mmCIF file of C-alpha atoms in Angstrom:
data_model
loop_
_atom_site.group_PDB
_atom_site.id
_atom_site.type_symbol
_atom_site.label_atom_id
_atom_site.label_comp_id
_atom_site.label_asym_id
_atom_site.label_seq_id
_atom_site.Cartn_x
_atom_site.Cartn_y
_atom_site.Cartn_z
ATOM 1 C CA ILE A 1 -14.806 157.978 35.234
ATOM 2 C CA GLY A 2 -15.345 160.364 38.100
ATOM 3 C CA LEU A 3 -13.009 158.407 40.333
ATOM 4 C CA LEU A 4 -10.356 158.491 37.658
ATOM 5 C CA GLY A 5 -10.670 162.244 37.681
ATOM 6 C CA ILE A 6 -10.146 162.316 41.409
ATOM 7 C CA PHE A 7 -7.076 160.192 41.150
ATOM 8 C CA ALA A 8 -5.745 162.319 38.331
ATOM 9 C CA LYS A 9 -5.785 165.444 40.524
ATOM 10 C CA ILE A 10 -3.611 163.908 43.180
ATOM 11 C CA ASP A 11 -0.005 165.041 42.912
ATOM 12 C CA LEU A 12 1.997 161.997 43.694
ATOM 13 C CA ASP A 13 5.090 164.131 44.305
ATOM 14 C CA GLU A 14 3.237 165.723 47.260
ATOM 15 C CA ILE A 15 2.727 162.359 48.867
ATOM 16 C CA GLN A 16 5.754 161.788 50.979
ATOM 17 C CA THR A 17 4.979 158.414 52.559
ATOM 18 C CA PRO A 18 6.228 155.593 50.236
ATOM 19 C CA PHE A 19 3.681 153.105 51.575
ATOM 20 C CA ILE A 20 0.716 155.367 50.935
ATOM 21 C CA ARG A 21 2.029 156.253 47.509
ATOM 22 C CA SER A 22 2.489 152.629 46.426
ATOM 23 C CA THR A 23 -0.915 151.702 47.846
ATOM 24 C CA LEU A 24 -2.629 154.360 45.795
ATOM 25 C CA ILE A 25 -0.868 153.228 42.637
ATOM 26 C CA ALA A 26 -1.822 149.584 43.211
ATOM 27 C CA THR A 27 -5.421 150.587 43.956
ATOM 28 C CA SER A 28 -5.620 152.590 40.755
ATOM 29 C CA ILE A 29 -4.246 149.739 38.675
ATOM 30 C CA LEU A 30 -6.638 147.234 40.329
ATOM 31 C CA PHE A 31 -9.561 149.514 39.651
ATOM 32 C CA LEU A 32 -8.589 149.846 36.011
ATOM 33 C CA ILE A 33 -8.347 146.043 35.726
ATOM 34 C CA ILE A 34 -11.798 145.564 37.331
ATOM 35 C CA LEU A 35 -13.231 148.209 35.035
ATOM 36 C CA ALA A 36 -11.719 146.542 31.977
ATOM 37 C CA ILE A 37 -13.075 143.131 33.081
ATOM 38 C CA SER A 38 -16.538 144.645 33.602
ATOM 39 C CA ILE A 39 -16.509 146.164 30.139
ATOM 40 C CA LEU A 40 -15.374 142.848 28.600
ATOM 41 C CA TYR A 41 -18.079 140.940 30.486
ATOM 42 C CA TYR A 42 -20.959 143.176 29.487
ATOM 43 C CA LYS A 43 -19.808 143.744 25.933
ATOM 44 C CA ILE A 44 -18.372 140.318 25.017
ATOM 45 C CA PHE A 45 -18.792 137.541 27.573
ATOM 46 C CA GLN A 46 -22.413 138.203 28.615
ATOM 47 C CA PRO A 47 -23.780 137.780 25.039
ATOM 48 C CA ILE A 48 -21.714 134.607 24.676
ATOM 49 C CA VAL A 49 -23.047 133.231 27.968
ATOM 50 C CA PHE A 50 -26.593 134.195 26.945
ATOM 51 C CA ARG A 51 -26.267 132.433 23.628
ATOM 52 C CA PHE A 52 -24.724 129.396 25.333
ATOM 53 C CA LYS A 53 -27.608 129.203 27.805
ATOM 54 C CA ARG A 54 -30.103 129.624 24.971
ATOM 55 C CA ASN A 55 -28.412 126.796 23.040
ATOM 56 C CA ILE A 56 -28.483 124.587 26.129
ATOM 57 C CA GLU A 57 -32.196 125.313 26.556
ATOM 58 C CA MET A 58 -32.802 124.550 22.888
ATOM 59 C CA LEU A 59 -30.883 121.268 23.191
ATOM 60 C CA ASP A 60 -32.963 120.396 26.251
ATOM 61 C CA ARG A 61 -36.159 121.022 24.277
ATOM 62 C CA VAL A 62 -34.885 118.883 21.413
ATOM 63 C CA PHE A 63 -33.827 116.204 23.886
ATOM 64 C CA ASP A 64 -37.294 116.076 25.423
ATOM 65 C CA ASN A 65 -39.354 116.500 22.259
ATOM 66 C CA SER A 66 -37.364 114.555 19.704
ATOM 67 C CA GLY A 67 -39.926 111.759 19.351
ATOM 68 C CA THR A 68 -37.112 109.323 20.140
ATOM 69 C CA PHE A 69 -36.468 107.391 23.343
ATOM 70 C CA VAL A 70 -33.224 108.825 24.791
ATOM 71 C CA VAL A 71 -31.507 107.423 27.877
ATOM 72 C CA ILE A 72 -28.009 107.946 29.314
ATOM 73 C CA LEU A 73 -26.423 105.322 31.543
ATOM 74 C CA ASN A 74 -23.253 105.621 33.599
ATOM 75 C CA SER A 75 -20.610 102.921 33.767
ATOM 76 C CA LYS A 76 -22.619 101.054 36.424
ATOM 77 C CA GLY A 77 -25.691 100.893 34.224
ATOM 78 C CA GLU A 78 -27.520 103.491 36.314
ATOM 79 C CA ILE A 79 -29.901 105.954 34.652
ATOM 80 C CA VAL A 80 -28.535 109.505 34.657
ATOM 81 C CA GLU A 81 -30.819 111.032 32.009
ATOM 82 C CA PHE A 82 -34.252 110.083 30.657
ATOM 83 C CA ASN A 83 -36.072 112.274 28.127
ATOM 84 C CA GLN A 84 -39.758 113.186 27.913
ATOM 85 C CA PHE A 85 -40.571 110.707 25.141
ATOM 86 C CA ALA A 86 -39.047 107.887 27.212
ATOM 87 C CA GLN A 87 -41.181 108.919 30.172
ATOM 88 C CA GLU A 88 -44.368 108.901 28.088
ATOM 89 C CA LEU A 89 -43.587 105.524 26.526
ATOM 90 C CA THR A 90 -42.654 103.726 29.751
ATOM 91 C CA GLY A 91 -45.002 105.486 32.178
ATOM 92 C CA TYR A 92 -42.146 106.400 34.549
ATOM 93 C CA ARG A 93 -41.349 109.971 35.563
ATOM 94 C CA LYS A 94 -37.701 110.975 35.473
ATOM 95 C CA ASN A 95 -37.531 111.689 39.209
ATOM 96 C CA GLU A 96 -38.754 108.145 39.901
ATOM 97 C CA ILE A 97 -35.912 106.365 38.157
ATOM 98 C CA ILE A 98 -32.794 108.564 38.059
ATOM 99 C CA GLY A 99 -30.049 106.529 39.702
ATOM 100 C CA TRP A 100 -31.872 103.212 39.241
ATOM 101 C CA ASP A 101 -30.266 100.214 37.581
ATOM 102 C CA TRP A 102 -31.517 100.201 33.962
ATOM 103 C CA PHE A 103 -31.199 96.451 33.525
ATOM 104 C CA HIS A 104 -33.012 95.528 36.728
ATOM 105 C CA LEU A 105 -35.872 97.971 36.086
ATOM 106 C CA PHE A 106 -36.468 97.673 32.344
ATOM 107 C CA ILE A 107 -34.969 94.466 30.944
ATOM 108 C CA PRO A 108 -36.908 91.158 31.204
ATOM 109 C CA LYS A 109 -35.121 88.683 33.437
ATOM 110 C CA ILE A 110 -34.647 86.175 30.630
ATOM 111 C CA ASP A 111 -32.761 88.786 28.535
ATOM 112 C CA ARG A 112 -30.994 90.637 31.360
ATOM 113 C CA GLU A 113 -27.648 88.823 31.359
ATOM 114 C CA HIS A 114 -27.310 88.929 27.589
ATOM 115 C CA ILE A 115 -28.183 92.651 27.375
ATOM 116 C CA LYS A 116 -25.787 93.438 30.233
ATOM 117 C CA ASP A 117 -22.979 91.708 28.306
ATOM 118 C CA ILE A 118 -23.787 93.890 25.298
ATOM 119 C CA PHE A 119 -23.657 96.997 27.511
ATOM 120 C CA ASP A 120 -20.233 96.048 28.821
ATOM 121 C CA THR A 121 -18.813 95.541 25.326
ATOM 122 C CA VAL A 122 -20.982 97.888 23.234
ATOM 123 C CA ASP A 123 -19.399 99.394 20.119
ATOM 124 C CA GLN A 124 -19.918 102.907 18.924
ATOM 125 C CA PHE A 125 -23.066 103.441 16.822
ATOM 126 C CA LYS A 126 -24.015 99.769 16.678
ATOM 127 C CA ASP A 127 -27.710 98.792 16.402
ATOM 128 C CA TYR A 128 -29.354 96.407 18.835
ATOM 129 C CA VAL A 129 -32.915 95.177 19.347
ATOM 130 C CA ASN A 130 -34.309 94.130 22.721
ATOM 131 C CA PRO A 131 -37.561 94.313 24.726
ATOM 132 C CA ILE A 132 -38.192 96.616 27.695
ATOM 133 C CA ILE A 133 -40.826 96.351 30.439
ATOM 134 C CA CYS A 134 -42.932 99.467 31.022
ATOM 135 C CA LYS A 135 -44.422 100.604 34.331
ATOM 136 C CA ASP A 136 -47.783 98.945 33.495
ATOM 137 C CA ARG A 137 -45.857 95.671 32.822
ATOM 138 C CA SER A 138 -46.497 95.862 29.090
ATOM 139 C CA VAL A 139 -43.560 94.957 26.855
ATOM 140 C CA ARG A 140 -42.260 97.129 24.015
ATOM 141 C CA LEU A 141 -39.697 96.050 21.470
ATOM 142 C CA MET A 142 -37.015 98.687 20.922
ATOM 143 C CA ARG A 143 -34.319 99.192 18.301
ATOM 144 C CA TRP A 144 -31.303 100.975 19.824
ATOM 145 C CA ARG A 145 -28.486 103.053 18.387
ATOM 146 C CA ASN A 146 -25.728 103.445 21.000
ATOM 147 C CA SER A 147 -22.817 105.795 21.447
ATOM 148 C CA ILE A 148 -20.068 105.868 24.078
ATOM 149 C CA TYR A 149 -18.611 109.061 25.515
ATOM 150 C CA VAL A 150 -16.236 109.763 28.417
ATOM 151 C CA GLU A 151 -16.607 112.639 30.859
ATOM 152 C CA ASN A 152 -14.199 113.290 33.741
ATOM 153 C CA GLY A 153 -12.728 109.858 33.199
ATOM 154 C CA GLU A 154 -16.110 108.057 33.487
ATOM 155 C CA ARG A 155 -17.690 106.073 30.654
ATOM 156 C CA PHE A 156 -21.291 106.882 29.670
ATOM 157 C CA LEU A 157 -23.659 105.204 27.213
ATOM 158 C CA LEU A 158 -25.975 107.423 25.179
ATOM 159 C CA SER A 159 -28.785 105.338 23.644
ATOM 160 C CA PHE A 160 -31.396 106.419 21.122
ATOM 161 C CA GLY A 161 -34.356 104.017 20.907
ATOM 162 C CA VAL A 162 -37.207 103.553 18.408
ATOM 163 C CA ASP A 163 -40.326 101.606 19.361
ATOM 164 C CA ILE A 164 -40.735 98.878 16.708
ATOM 165 C CA THR A 165 -43.377 96.844 18.547
ATOM 166 C CA GLN A 166 -46.106 97.561 16.000
ATOM 167 C CA THR A 167 -43.729 96.963 13.116
ATOM 168 C CA LYS A 168 -42.800 93.552 14.488
ATOM 169 C CA GLU A 169 -46.458 92.737 15.086
ATOM 170 C CA LEU A 170 -47.230 93.617 11.468
ATOM 171 C CA GLU A 171 -44.265 91.546 10.321
ATOM 172 C CA TYR A 172 -45.548 88.631 12.410
ATOM 173 C CA GLN A 173 -49.053 89.002 10.987
ATOM 174 C CA TYR A 174 -47.603 89.209 7.479
ATOM 175 C CA GLU A 175 -45.519 86.097 8.099
ATOM 176 C CA MET A 176 -48.563 84.236 9.418
ATOM 177 C CA LEU A 177 -50.575 85.278 6.367
ATOM 178 C CA TYR A 178 -47.638 84.536 4.094
ATOM 179 C CA ASN A 179 -47.257 80.992 5.399
ATOM 180 C CA SER A 180 -50.981 80.300 5.744
ATOM 181 C CA MET A 181 -51.664 81.087 2.094
ATOM 182 C CA ARG A 182 -53.093 78.140 0.200
ATOM 183 C CA ASP A 183 -51.242 79.290 -2.904
ATOM 184 C CA GLY A 184 -47.504 79.069 -3.257
ATOM 185 C CA PHE A 185 -45.436 82.246 -3.177
ATOM 186 C CA GLY A 186 -41.873 82.600 -4.425
ATOM 187 C CA VAL A 187 -39.240 85.282 -4.982
ATOM 188 C CA THR A 188 -36.199 85.079 -7.284
ATOM 189 C CA ASP A 189 -33.433 87.428 -8.301
ATOM 190 C CA LEU A 190 -32.852 88.441 -11.925
ATOM 191 C CA GLU A 191 -30.819 85.249 -12.498
ATOM 192 C CA MET A 192 -33.776 83.150 -11.289
ATOM 193 C CA ASN A 193 -32.038 82.083 -8.060
ATOM 194 C CA VAL A 194 -34.720 81.409 -5.441
ATOM 195 C CA LEU A 195 -34.619 83.945 -2.599
ATOM 196 C CA ASP A 196 -37.752 83.065 -0.657
ATOM 197 C CA VAL A 197 -40.768 80.747 -0.696
ATOM 198 C CA ASN A 198 -43.675 80.130 1.654
ATOM 199 C CA ASP A 199 -44.811 76.889 3.271
ATOM 200 C CA ALA A 200 -47.419 76.203 0.575
ATOM 201 C CA PHE A 201 -44.721 76.230 -2.110
ATOM 202 C CA CYS A 202 -42.647 73.719 -0.159
ATOM 203 C CA GLU A 203 -45.642 71.477 0.429
ATOM 204 C CA MET A 204 -46.497 71.677 -3.261
ATOM 205 C CA THR A 205 -43.047 70.643 -4.493
ATOM 206 C CA GLY A 206 -41.964 68.333 -1.663
ATOM 207 C CA TYR A 207 -38.772 70.287 -0.921
ATOM 208 C CA THR A 208 -37.831 71.900 2.384
ATOM 209 C CA LYS A 209 -37.313 75.647 2.395
ATOM 210 C CA GLU A 210 -33.589 75.156 2.975
ATOM 211 C CA GLU A 211 -33.394 72.973 -0.145
ATOM 212 C CA VAL A 212 -35.410 75.392 -2.270
ATOM 213 C CA LEU A 213 -33.220 78.373 -1.344
ATOM 214 C CA LYS A 214 -30.238 76.594 -2.903
ATOM 215 C CA MET A 215 -32.037 76.065 -6.219
ATOM 216 C CA LYS A 216 -32.844 77.983 -9.374
ATOM 217 C CA LEU A 217 -36.270 78.241 -10.957
ATOM 218 C CA SER A 218 -35.045 76.083 -13.833
ATOM 219 C CA ASP A 219 -34.574 73.203 -11.372
ATOM 220 C CA PHE A 220 -38.371 72.991 -11.031
ATOM 221 C CA THR A 221 -39.310 73.687 -14.623
ATOM 222 C CA PRO A 222 -39.422 71.071 -17.421
ATOM 223 C CA PRO A 223 -37.323 72.077 -20.447
ATOM 224 C CA GLU A 224 -40.319 72.680 -22.720
ATOM 225 C CA TYR A 225 -41.703 75.255 -20.295
ATOM 226 C CA LEU A 226 -38.364 77.020 -19.925
ATOM 227 C CA LYS A 227 -38.518 77.835 -23.620
ATOM 228 C CA GLU A 228 -42.036 79.248 -23.187
ATOM 229 C CA GLU A 229 -40.900 81.448 -20.301
ATOM 230 C CA LEU A 230 -37.985 82.780 -22.314
ATOM 231 C CA GLU A 231 -40.278 83.559 -25.250
ATOM 232 C CA TYR A 232 -43.294 84.914 -23.341
ATOM 233 C CA VAL A 233 -42.790 85.637 -19.653
ATOM 234 C CA LEU A 234 -39.532 87.587 -19.653
ATOM 235 C CA PRO A 235 -40.381 89.719 -22.721
ATOM 236 C CA THR A 236 -43.780 90.501 -21.174
ATOM 237 C CA LEU A 237 -42.157 91.637 -17.932
ATOM 238 C CA GLU A 238 -39.923 93.974 -19.905
ATOM 239 C CA GLN A 239 -43.055 95.736 -21.175
ATOM 240 C CA GLN A 240 -45.273 95.610 -18.075
ATOM 241 C CA ASP A 241 -45.066 94.740 -14.389
ATOM 242 C CA SER A 242 -46.984 91.448 -14.463
ATOM 243 C CA THR A 243 -48.029 88.620 -16.729
ATOM 244 C CA ASP A 244 -51.468 87.151 -17.196
ATOM 245 C CA VAL A 245 -52.168 83.879 -15.423
ATOM 246 C CA TYR A 246 -50.609 81.055 -17.407
ATOM 247 C CA GLU A 247 -50.224 77.319 -16.981
ATOM 248 C CA LYS A 248 -47.076 75.261 -16.776
ATOM 249 C CA GLU A 249 -45.699 72.309 -14.835
ATOM 250 C CA TYR A 250 -43.288 71.899 -11.945
ATOM 251 C CA ILE A 251 -41.063 68.914 -11.286
ATOM 252 C CA CYS A 252 -41.408 67.845 -7.649
ATOM 253 C CA LYS A 253 -38.712 66.350 -5.449
ATOM 254 C CA ASN A 254 -40.084 62.845 -6.079
ATOM 255 C CA GLY A 255 -39.874 63.378 -9.840
ATOM 256 C CA GLU A 256 -43.625 63.742 -10.270
ATOM 257 C CA ARG A 257 -44.908 66.556 -12.454
ATOM 258 C CA ILE A 258 -47.703 68.776 -11.205
ATOM 259 C CA ALA A 259 -49.796 71.237 -13.205
ATOM 260 C CA ILE A 260 -49.759 74.792 -11.894
ATOM 261 C CA GLU A 261 -51.243 78.195 -12.615
ATOM 262 C CA ILE A 262 -48.842 81.067 -12.083
ATOM 263 C CA ARG A 263 -48.777 84.819 -12.392
ATOM 264 C CA THR A 264 -45.374 86.511 -12.322
ATOM 265 C CA TYR A 265 -44.570 90.086 -11.253
ATOM 266 C CA ASN A 266 -41.495 92.311 -11.362
ATOM 267 C CA LEU A 267 -39.831 92.872 -7.985
ATOM 268 C CA ARG A 268 -38.552 96.428 -7.519
ATOM 269 C CA ASP A 269 -36.523 98.186 -4.831
ATOM 270 C CA ALA A 270 -37.358 101.471 -3.116
ATOM 271 C CA LYS A 271 -35.917 103.390 -6.080
ATOM 272 C CA GLY A 272 -38.090 101.526 -8.557
ATOM 273 C CA GLU A 273 -35.236 99.506 -10.006
ATOM 274 C CA LYS A 274 -36.064 95.936 -11.004
ATOM 275 C CA ILE A 275 -34.174 93.509 -8.772
ATOM 276 C CA GLY A 276 -36.005 90.243 -9.381
ATOM 277 C CA TYR A 277 -39.361 88.535 -9.766
ATOM 278 C CA TRP A 278 -42.110 87.209 -7.542
ATOM 279 C CA GLY A 279 -45.047 84.985 -8.316
ATOM 280 C CA LEU A 280 -48.199 83.357 -7.007
ATOM 281 C CA VAL A 281 -48.433 79.647 -7.782
ATOM 282 C CA ARG A 282 -51.509 77.427 -7.560
ATOM 283 C CA ASN A 283 -51.453 73.653 -7.846
ATOM 284 C CA ILE A 284 -54.175 72.736 -10.359
ATOM 285 C CA SER A 285 -53.282 69.053 -10.756
ATOM 286 C CA GLU A 286 -56.436 67.949 -8.933
ATOM 287 C CA LYS A 287 -58.498 70.438 -10.887
ATOM 288 C CA LYS A 288 -57.003 69.136 -14.116
ATOM 289 C CA LYS A 289 -57.748 65.563 -13.055
ATOM 290 C CA VAL A 290 -61.360 66.393 -12.203
ATOM 291 C CA ASN A 291 -61.804 68.288 -15.475
ATOM 292 C CA GLN A 292 -60.393 65.344 -17.392
ATOM 293 C CA GLU A 293 -62.775 62.977 -15.633
ATOM 294 C CA LEU A 294 -65.691 65.309 -16.343
ATOM 295 C CA GLN A 295 -64.746 65.522 -20.007
ATOM 296 C CA GLU A 296 -64.547 61.748 -20.233
ATOM 297 C CA ARG A 297 -67.867 61.419 -18.449
ATOM 298 C CA GLU A 298 -69.493 63.984 -20.715
ATOM 299 C CA GLN A 299 -68.119 62.186 -23.734
ATOM 300 C CA THR A 300 -69.547 58.896 -22.459
ATOM 301 C CA LEU A 301 -72.920 60.500 -21.804
ATOM 302 C CA HIS A 302 -72.838 62.154 -25.200
ATOM 303 C CA ASN A 303 -72.092 58.858 -26.888
ATOM 304 C CA LEU A 304 -74.917 57.238 -24.931
ATOM 305 C CA PHE A 305 -77.233 60.132 -25.727
ATOM 306 C CA VAL A 306 -76.466 60.012 -29.454
ATOM 307 C CA ASN A 307 -76.891 56.257 -29.727
ATOM 308 C CA LEU A 308 -80.008 55.824 -27.617
ATOM 309 C CA PRO A 309 -82.900 54.238 -29.476
ATOM 310 C CA GLY A 310 -85.681 56.685 -30.186
ATOM 311 C CA VAL A 311 -85.245 60.432 -29.643
ATOM 312 C CA SER A 312 -83.365 61.898 -26.672
ATOM 313 C CA TYR A 313 -83.360 65.670 -26.367
ATOM 314 C CA ARG A 314 -82.646 68.776 -24.344
ATOM 315 C CA CYS A 315 -84.784 71.823 -25.152
ATOM 316 C CA LYS A 316 -85.684 75.273 -23.893
ATOM 317 C CA ASN A 317 -89.068 75.959 -22.337
ATOM 318 C CA ASP A 318 -89.944 78.639 -24.866
ATOM 319 C CA GLU A 319 -92.749 79.016 -27.370
ATOM 320 C CA GLU A 320 -91.042 76.742 -29.908
ATOM 321 C CA TRP A 321 -89.463 74.258 -27.427
ATOM 322 C CA THR A 322 -86.193 75.065 -29.133
ATOM 323 C CA PHE A 323 -83.899 72.043 -29.166
ATOM 324 C CA ILE A 324 -80.427 72.572 -27.683
ATOM 325 C CA GLU A 325 -79.370 68.977 -28.203
ATOM 326 C CA VAL A 326 -81.047 66.020 -29.924
ATOM 327 C CA ASN A 327 -79.730 62.682 -31.074
ATOM 328 C CA LYS A 328 -79.892 61.189 -34.538
ATOM 329 C CA GLY A 329 -83.136 59.363 -33.684
ATOM 330 C CA ILE A 330 -84.925 62.597 -34.573
ATOM 331 C CA TYR A 331 -84.265 61.846 -38.242
ATOM 332 C CA GLU A 332 -86.000 58.498 -38.064
ATOM 333 C CA LEU A 333 -88.953 60.082 -36.243
ATOM 334 C CA THR A 334 -89.431 63.285 -38.241
ATOM 335 C CA GLY A 335 -87.263 63.066 -41.355
ATOM 336 C CA TYR A 336 -85.292 66.116 -40.162
ATOM 337 C CA SER A 337 -81.599 65.818 -39.210
ATOM 338 C CA PRO A 338 -80.383 67.076 -35.824
ATOM 339 C CA GLU A 339 -78.659 70.004 -37.592
ATOM 340 C CA GLU A 340 -81.960 71.079 -39.174
ATOM 341 C CA ILE A 341 -83.935 71.098 -35.947
ATOM 342 C CA ILE A 342 -81.356 72.282 -33.314
ATOM 343 C CA GLU A 343 -81.872 75.986 -32.548
ATOM 344 C CA ASN A 344 -84.795 75.904 -35.025
ATOM 345 C CA SER A 345 -82.308 76.048 -37.879
ATOM 346 C CA CYS A 346 -84.904 74.917 -40.457
ATOM 347 C CA VAL A 347 -87.936 74.013 -38.407
ATOM 348 C CA SER A 348 -89.008 74.033 -34.743
ATOM 349 C CA PHE A 349 -90.239 70.933 -32.990
ATOM 350 C CA HIS A 350 -93.317 72.844 -31.789
ATOM 351 C CA SER A 351 -94.388 73.422 -35.388
ATOM 352 C CA LEU A 352 -94.366 69.665 -36.072
ATOM 353 C CA ILE A 353 -96.881 68.901 -33.300
ATOM 354 C CA ASP A 354 -100.521 68.685 -34.400
ATOM 355 C CA PRO A 355 -102.091 72.081 -33.551
ATOM 356 C CA GLU A 356 -104.955 70.338 -31.757
ATOM 357 C CA HIS A 357 -102.469 68.746 -29.334
ATOM 358 C CA GLN A 358 -100.145 71.751 -28.755
ATOM 359 C CA GLU A 359 -102.118 73.325 -25.906
ATOM 360 C CA ILE A 360 -102.580 69.995 -24.123
ATOM 361 C CA VAL A 361 -98.836 69.280 -24.362
ATOM 362 C CA ARG A 362 -97.948 72.761 -23.062
ATOM 363 C CA SER A 363 -100.381 72.513 -20.160
ATOM 364 C CA LYS A 364 -98.937 69.181 -18.978
ATOM 365 C CA ILE A 365 -95.357 70.492 -19.235
ATOM 366 C CA GLU A 366 -96.201 73.645 -17.242
ATOM 367 C CA THR A 367 -97.823 71.531 -14.544
ATOM 368 C CA ALA A 368 -94.712 69.329 -14.329
ATOM 369 C CA ILE A 369 -92.507 72.420 -14.038
ATOM 370 C CA GLU A 370 -94.678 73.890 -11.306
ATOM 371 C CA ASN A 371 -94.565 70.653 -9.316
ATOM 372 C CA ASN A 372 -90.996 69.746 -10.293
ATOM 373 C CA GLU A 373 -92.052 66.348 -11.553
ATOM 374 C CA THR A 374 -91.786 64.235 -14.690
ATOM 375 C CA PHE A 375 -94.316 64.480 -17.464
ATOM 376 C CA ASN A 376 -95.771 61.849 -19.847
ATOM 377 C CA LEU A 377 -97.194 62.980 -23.191
ATOM 378 C CA SER A 378 -98.969 61.425 -26.154
ATOM 379 C CA TYR A 379 -99.549 63.509 -29.272
ATOM 380 C CA GLN A 380 -99.479 63.505 -33.049
ATOM 381 C CA LEU A 381 -96.831 65.175 -35.223
ATOM 382 C CA LYS A 382 -96.288 65.669 -38.935
ATOM 383 C CA THR A 383 -93.035 64.387 -40.491
ATOM 384 C CA LYS A 384 -91.005 66.070 -43.166
ATOM 385 C CA ASP A 385 -92.700 64.019 -45.886
ATOM 386 C CA GLY A 386 -96.179 64.906 -44.542
ATOM 387 C CA LYS A 387 -96.962 61.687 -42.677
ATOM 388 C CA ILE A 388 -98.777 61.773 -39.290
ATOM 389 C CA LYS A 389 -97.253 59.784 -36.414
ATOM 390 C CA TRP A 390 -98.308 59.163 -32.845
ATOM 391 C CA VAL A 391 -95.538 59.913 -30.320
ATOM 392 C CA TRP A 392 -95.113 58.968 -26.678
ATOM 393 C CA GLU A 393 -92.742 61.239 -24.703
ATOM 394 C CA LYS A 394 -91.420 61.239 -21.147
ATOM 395 C CA GLY A 395 -89.511 64.230 -19.835
ATOM 396 C CA VAL A 396 -88.389 66.138 -16.761
ATOM 397 C CA PRO A 397 -87.671 69.834 -15.975
ATOM 398 C CA ILE A 398 -84.063 70.584 -14.930
ATOM 399 C CA PHE A 399 -83.445 73.377 -12.383
ATOM 400 C CA ASP A 400 -80.231 75.135 -11.324
ATOM 401 C CA GLU A 401 -79.016 75.596 -7.726
ATOM 402 C CA SER A 402 -81.086 78.755 -7.284
ATOM 403 C CA GLY A 403 -84.273 76.984 -8.369
ATOM 404 C CA GLN A 404 -84.439 78.556 -11.811
ATOM 405 C CA LEU A 405 -85.523 76.341 -14.719
ATOM 406 C CA LYS A 406 -82.625 75.587 -17.045
ATOM 407 C CA TRP A 407 -84.206 73.326 -19.663
ATOM 408 C CA LEU A 408 -86.294 70.245 -20.335
ATOM 409 C CA GLU A 409 -84.837 66.815 -20.960
ATOM 410 C CA GLY A 410 -86.614 63.752 -22.215
ATOM 411 C CA LEU A 411 -87.064 60.721 -24.456
#
């Protein structure tokens, strides 16, 4: 401002030399321009530059602390930028690898050619998955999202990577568990089209997985069970998310029917909408066969037990020797029917034994229990009509797997 005042006091008319006069005018104009530029810089451009630098610094912080692997490659595949997260994951410092060939340094040799082809033809924002080798030679599996940009005529690849190694390991463990399950596992959509099954399901039905995935649930299910599922299973799954365990049959590839136990669940998406069903299936054909054989065996033994000559029994080792089972021979011996004497309905067997013999009988039975051996007894008892009879009895204590006495059996 002071200089302007000095210039203002100069009388240009007094300056006679044209060169000096024009020089002073040009100098004044130049000064005014410089002054105007200075004012613009300090008042307008400096705040803009400050904000720009601050934004750049903020972007750098985000770049380094994003929690995402970020790398920029030039058109030759050389590393031109490598953020902090990438350095921590791989073990390399940025100054170690800037300018290095990404594919030679990080990509396993077996995958290198394929990944390089992807780099040369990469599309905008397309996802890729590939392994990388870290500085300690460990391998991480990365999922990449790539973007192409051009600067000064050169092509650059900006890649954002997420480490999915643990996720893949969990998926592998899940798949191993899924396929090592002894029970079958299956998934269908709402129209009962099969979407997935495990190895146990295929082994159970005799179909390959490829065959099963082309089938509907009705292809396995006999018609009579389809009706049951329509009347019970689907209505139940409208009211709750799973059924109780129920039995049905499947038709195998060879036409054989197998008995199964199954529990069915609703399959829902992330929003909670029902999108299908899944179920756990257990082949119980062998169990059914064994149970049938046991029932037949028990029936045979029961028939033998009932029709044995004399009295055959099973009783508790209590004060009354309460009969649990006894055949019809008890009627011929005592005059009481099995129904009258079982569970001491009308009379206990202990009460029929002559009181003078009761303690001797009990002592011998207790000794047999203690030594886990058979016992032989002779004693008198009174029949329903008051007659006295001599009885010979042979019995044995029966123990469970833990060594606890269950009951006494004898003739």
